[in-house]
Tab-separated table of C-alpha atoms in Angstrom:
chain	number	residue	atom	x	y	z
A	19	UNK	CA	121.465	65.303	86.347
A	20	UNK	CA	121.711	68.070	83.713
A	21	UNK	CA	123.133	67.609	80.688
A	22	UNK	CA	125.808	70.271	79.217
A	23	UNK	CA	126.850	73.360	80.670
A	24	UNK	CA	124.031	75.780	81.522
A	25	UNK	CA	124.260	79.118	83.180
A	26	UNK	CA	122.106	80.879	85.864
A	27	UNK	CA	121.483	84.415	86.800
A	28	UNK	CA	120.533	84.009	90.570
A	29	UNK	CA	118.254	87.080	92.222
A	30	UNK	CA	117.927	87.838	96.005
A	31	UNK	CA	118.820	90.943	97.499
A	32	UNK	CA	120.801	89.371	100.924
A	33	UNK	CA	124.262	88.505	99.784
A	34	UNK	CA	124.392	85.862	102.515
A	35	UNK	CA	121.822	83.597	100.330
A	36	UNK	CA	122.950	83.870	97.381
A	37	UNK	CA	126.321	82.672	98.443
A	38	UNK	CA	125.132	79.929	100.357
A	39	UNK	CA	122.641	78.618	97.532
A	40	UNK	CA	125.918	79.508	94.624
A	41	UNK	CA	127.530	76.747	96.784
A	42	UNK	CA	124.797	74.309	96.373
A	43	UNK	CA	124.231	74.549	92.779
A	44	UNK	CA	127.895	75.030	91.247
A	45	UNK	CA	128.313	71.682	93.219
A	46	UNK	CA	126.295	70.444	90.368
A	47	UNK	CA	127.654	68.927	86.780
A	48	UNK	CA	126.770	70.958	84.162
A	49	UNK	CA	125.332	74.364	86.559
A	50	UNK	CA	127.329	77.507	86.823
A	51	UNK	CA	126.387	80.431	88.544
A	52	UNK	CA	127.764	83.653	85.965
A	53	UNK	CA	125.992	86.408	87.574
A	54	UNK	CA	124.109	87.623	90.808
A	55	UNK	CA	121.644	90.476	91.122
A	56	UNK	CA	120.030	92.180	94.184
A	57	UNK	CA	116.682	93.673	92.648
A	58	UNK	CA	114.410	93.335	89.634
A	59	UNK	CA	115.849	95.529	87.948
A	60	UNK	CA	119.662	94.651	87.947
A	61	UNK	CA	118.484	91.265	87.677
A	62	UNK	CA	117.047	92.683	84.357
A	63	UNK	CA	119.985	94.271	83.068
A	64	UNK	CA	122.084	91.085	83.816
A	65	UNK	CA	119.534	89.241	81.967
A	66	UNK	CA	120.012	91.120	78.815
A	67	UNK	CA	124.262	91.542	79.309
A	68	UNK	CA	124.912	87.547	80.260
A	69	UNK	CA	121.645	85.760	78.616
A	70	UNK	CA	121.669	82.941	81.412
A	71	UNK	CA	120.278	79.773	80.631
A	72	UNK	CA	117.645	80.088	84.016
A	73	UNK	CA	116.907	82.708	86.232
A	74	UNK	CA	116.469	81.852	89.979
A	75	UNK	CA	114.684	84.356	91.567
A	76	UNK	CA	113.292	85.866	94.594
A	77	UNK	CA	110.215	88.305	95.194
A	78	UNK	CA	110.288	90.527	97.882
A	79	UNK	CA	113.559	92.392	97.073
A	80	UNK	CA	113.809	96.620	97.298
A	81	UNK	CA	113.054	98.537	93.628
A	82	UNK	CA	111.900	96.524	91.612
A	83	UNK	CA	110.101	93.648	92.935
A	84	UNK	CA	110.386	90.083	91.490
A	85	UNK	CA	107.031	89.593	89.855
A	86	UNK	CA	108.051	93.068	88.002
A	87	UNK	CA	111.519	91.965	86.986
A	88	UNK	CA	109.822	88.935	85.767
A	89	UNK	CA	107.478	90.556	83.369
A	90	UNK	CA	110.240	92.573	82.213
A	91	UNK	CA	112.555	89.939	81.542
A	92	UNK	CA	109.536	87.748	79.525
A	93	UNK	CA	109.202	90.651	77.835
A	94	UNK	CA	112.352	91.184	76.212
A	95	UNK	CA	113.004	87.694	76.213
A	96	UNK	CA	109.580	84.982	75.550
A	97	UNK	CA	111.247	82.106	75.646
A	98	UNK	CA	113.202	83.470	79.085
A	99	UNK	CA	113.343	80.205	82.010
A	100	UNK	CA	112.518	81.636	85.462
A	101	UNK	CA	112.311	79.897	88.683
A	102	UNK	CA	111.242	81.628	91.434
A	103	UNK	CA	112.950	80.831	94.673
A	104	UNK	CA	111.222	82.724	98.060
A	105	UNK	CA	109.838	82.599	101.367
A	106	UNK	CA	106.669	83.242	100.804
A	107	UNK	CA	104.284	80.251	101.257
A	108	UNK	CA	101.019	81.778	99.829
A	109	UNK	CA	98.986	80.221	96.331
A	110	UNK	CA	98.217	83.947	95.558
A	111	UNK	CA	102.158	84.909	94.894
A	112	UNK	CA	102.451	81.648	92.893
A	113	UNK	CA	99.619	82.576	90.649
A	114	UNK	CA	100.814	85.879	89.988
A	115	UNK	CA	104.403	84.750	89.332
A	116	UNK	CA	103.476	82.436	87.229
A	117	UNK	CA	101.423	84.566	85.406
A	118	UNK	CA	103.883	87.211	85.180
A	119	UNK	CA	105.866	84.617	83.093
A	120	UNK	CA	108.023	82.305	85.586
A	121	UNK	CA	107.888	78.924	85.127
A	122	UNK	CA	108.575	77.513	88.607
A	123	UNK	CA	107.979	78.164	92.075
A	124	UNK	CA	109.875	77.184	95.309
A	125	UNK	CA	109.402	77.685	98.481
A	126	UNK	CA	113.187	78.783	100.653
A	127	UNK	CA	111.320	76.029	103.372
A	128	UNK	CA	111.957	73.398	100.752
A	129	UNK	CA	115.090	71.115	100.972
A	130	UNK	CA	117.823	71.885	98.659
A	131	UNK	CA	116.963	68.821	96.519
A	132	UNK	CA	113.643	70.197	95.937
A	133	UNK	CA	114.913	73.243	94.162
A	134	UNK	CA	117.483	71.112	92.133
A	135	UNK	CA	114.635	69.275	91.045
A	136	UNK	CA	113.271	72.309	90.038
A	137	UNK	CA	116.012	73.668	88.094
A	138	UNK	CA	116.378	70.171	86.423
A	139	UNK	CA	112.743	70.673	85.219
A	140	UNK	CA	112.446	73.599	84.262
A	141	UNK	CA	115.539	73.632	82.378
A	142	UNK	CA	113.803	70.780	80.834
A	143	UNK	CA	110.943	73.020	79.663
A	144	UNK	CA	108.863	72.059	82.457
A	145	UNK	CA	106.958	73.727	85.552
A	146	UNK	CA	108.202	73.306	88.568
A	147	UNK	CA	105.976	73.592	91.633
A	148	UNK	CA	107.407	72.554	95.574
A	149	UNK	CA	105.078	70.197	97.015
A	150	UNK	CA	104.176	72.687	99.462
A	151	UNK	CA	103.009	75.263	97.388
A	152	UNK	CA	101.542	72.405	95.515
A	153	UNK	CA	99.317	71.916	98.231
A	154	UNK	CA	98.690	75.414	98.714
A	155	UNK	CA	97.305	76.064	95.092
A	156	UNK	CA	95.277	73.049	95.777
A	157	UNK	CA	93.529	74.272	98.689
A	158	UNK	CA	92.927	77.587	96.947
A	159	UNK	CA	91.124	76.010	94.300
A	160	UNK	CA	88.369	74.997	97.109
A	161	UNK	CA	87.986	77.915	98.512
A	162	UNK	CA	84.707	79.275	98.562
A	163	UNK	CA	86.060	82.866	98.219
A	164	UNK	CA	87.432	84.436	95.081
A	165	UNK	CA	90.981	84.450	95.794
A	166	UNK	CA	92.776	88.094	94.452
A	167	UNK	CA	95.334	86.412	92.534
A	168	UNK	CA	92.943	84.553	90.549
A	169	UNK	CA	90.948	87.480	90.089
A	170	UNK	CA	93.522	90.507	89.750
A	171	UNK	CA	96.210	90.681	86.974
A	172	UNK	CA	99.801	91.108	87.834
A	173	UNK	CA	100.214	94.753	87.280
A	174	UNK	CA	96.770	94.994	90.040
A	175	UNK	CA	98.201	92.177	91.946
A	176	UNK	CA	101.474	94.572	92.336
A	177	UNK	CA	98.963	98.023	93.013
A	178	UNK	CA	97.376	95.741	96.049
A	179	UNK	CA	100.702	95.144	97.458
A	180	UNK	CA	101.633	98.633	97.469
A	181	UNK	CA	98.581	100.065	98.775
A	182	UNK	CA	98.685	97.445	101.698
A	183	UNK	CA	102.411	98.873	102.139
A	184	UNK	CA	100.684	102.051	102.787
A	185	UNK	CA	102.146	103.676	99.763
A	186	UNK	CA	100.596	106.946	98.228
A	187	UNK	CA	98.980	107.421	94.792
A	188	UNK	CA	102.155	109.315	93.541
A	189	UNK	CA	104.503	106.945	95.095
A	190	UNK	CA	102.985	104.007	93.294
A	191	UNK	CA	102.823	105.837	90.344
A	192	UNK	CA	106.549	106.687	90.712
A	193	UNK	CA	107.396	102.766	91.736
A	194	UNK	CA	105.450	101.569	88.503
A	195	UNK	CA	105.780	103.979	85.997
A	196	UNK	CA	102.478	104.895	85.859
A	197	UNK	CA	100.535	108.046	85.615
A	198	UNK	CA	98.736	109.488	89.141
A	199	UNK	CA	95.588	108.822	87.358
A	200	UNK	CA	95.904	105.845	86.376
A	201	UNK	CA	96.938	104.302	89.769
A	202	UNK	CA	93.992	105.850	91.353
A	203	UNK	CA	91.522	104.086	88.222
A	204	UNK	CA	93.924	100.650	89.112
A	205	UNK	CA	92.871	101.381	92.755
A	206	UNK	CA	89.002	101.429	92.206
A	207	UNK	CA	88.789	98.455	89.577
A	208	UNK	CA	90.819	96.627	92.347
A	209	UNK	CA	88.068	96.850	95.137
A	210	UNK	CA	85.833	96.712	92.464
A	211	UNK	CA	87.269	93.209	91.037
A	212	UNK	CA	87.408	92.570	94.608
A	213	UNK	CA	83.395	93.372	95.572
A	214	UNK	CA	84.752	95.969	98.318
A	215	UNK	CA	83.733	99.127	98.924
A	216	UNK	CA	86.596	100.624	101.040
A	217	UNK	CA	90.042	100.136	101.939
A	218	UNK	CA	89.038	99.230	105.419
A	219	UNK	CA	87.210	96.274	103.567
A	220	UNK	CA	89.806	95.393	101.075
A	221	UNK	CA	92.534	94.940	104.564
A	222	UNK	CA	90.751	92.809	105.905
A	223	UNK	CA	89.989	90.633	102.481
A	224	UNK	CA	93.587	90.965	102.610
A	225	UNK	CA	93.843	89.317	106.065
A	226	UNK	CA	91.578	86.767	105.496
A	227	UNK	CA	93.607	85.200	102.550
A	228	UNK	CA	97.073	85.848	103.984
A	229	UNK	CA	98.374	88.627	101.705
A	230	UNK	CA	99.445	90.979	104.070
A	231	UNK	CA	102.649	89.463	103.452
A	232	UNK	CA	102.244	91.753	100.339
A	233	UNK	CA	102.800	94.549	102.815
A	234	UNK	CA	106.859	92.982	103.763
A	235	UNK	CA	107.374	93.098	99.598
């Protein structure tokens, strides 16, 4: 299926899965497996120490989060090959990972030759898409209402996911790197992107277009 011997960092923080999903790729010719992270930001460090071929990885992990490791990795590395590889079955974290830089997305409901038909493509220079999410992205496309992830960038996408968490101005700031100040100016152009005036109002926007998922990241 894949030609020559390329290497994968793979990225999920329950030991379990990676294990069982090392099994199903090294069972493929040409695919090795040469490192395994369980955050964003190990998964960045192993990035930079092994230089992998692809990156499979997940998005809600503890630290640093997926889309974040993503961005990181893109940014020390353009031409970096990311698949992402998660439960979450929502058109708004596709959009955002993609955006961040990865250039697949796979659902964990998919069956295993779904995501070796993903790493086959996007190996290949390709994007990958499940036909789930497919579907998904689709159907966001008709909506009538503005969907956050096509609206917010990735470094608001990953303030709305933190604020839904119920995290405080300095504990974002701390999580992201960012100044006090400029999470709370992050948190206004949010409900302001948004056309909400409170965070009563921006829940329940939340609700309606299935990101409180956000809140389990």
């Amino acid at each position: 299926m894949i030609g020559g011997d390329r290497t994968i960092l793979l990225v999920d923080d329950h030991a379990v899965v990676r294990e069982g999903y090392r099994a199903v790729l090294q069972k493929q010719p040409g695919l090795r497996v040469v490192a395994e992270a369980g955050n964003g930001a190990e998964a960045y460090k192993l990035f930079k120490a092994t230089r992998p071929d692809l990156v499979i990885m997940d998005l809600t992990m503890p630290g640093v989060s997926g889309i974040e490791g993503i961005r990181h990795i893109r940014e020390w590395d353009r031409d970096a090959r990311i698949l992402v590889f998660t439960m979450h079955q929502n058109a708004a974290f596709a959009l955002q990972a993609i955006r961040a830089g990865a250039r697949g997305y796979v659902t964990k409901m998919s069956p295993p030759e779904t995501l070796l038909r993903a790493v086959a493509e996007v190996l290949g220079g390709h994007i990958a898409l499940s036909p789930d999410i497919d579907h998904e992205l689709a159907l966001n496309r008709l909506a009538e209402e503005a969907n956050a992830a096509d609206i917010l960038s990735a470094r608001e996408f990953e303030v709305l996911a933190l604020l839904l968490a119920e995290r405080s101005t300095d504990e974002i700031a701390g999580l992201l790197n960012l100044s006090p100040k400029t999470v709370a100016n992050l948190h206004s152009l949010i409900k302001s992107k948004l056309g909400v005036d409170s965070d009563i109002e921006l829940v329940r926007l939340a609700l309606r277009q299935g990101l409180m998922e956000l809140k389990a990241g």
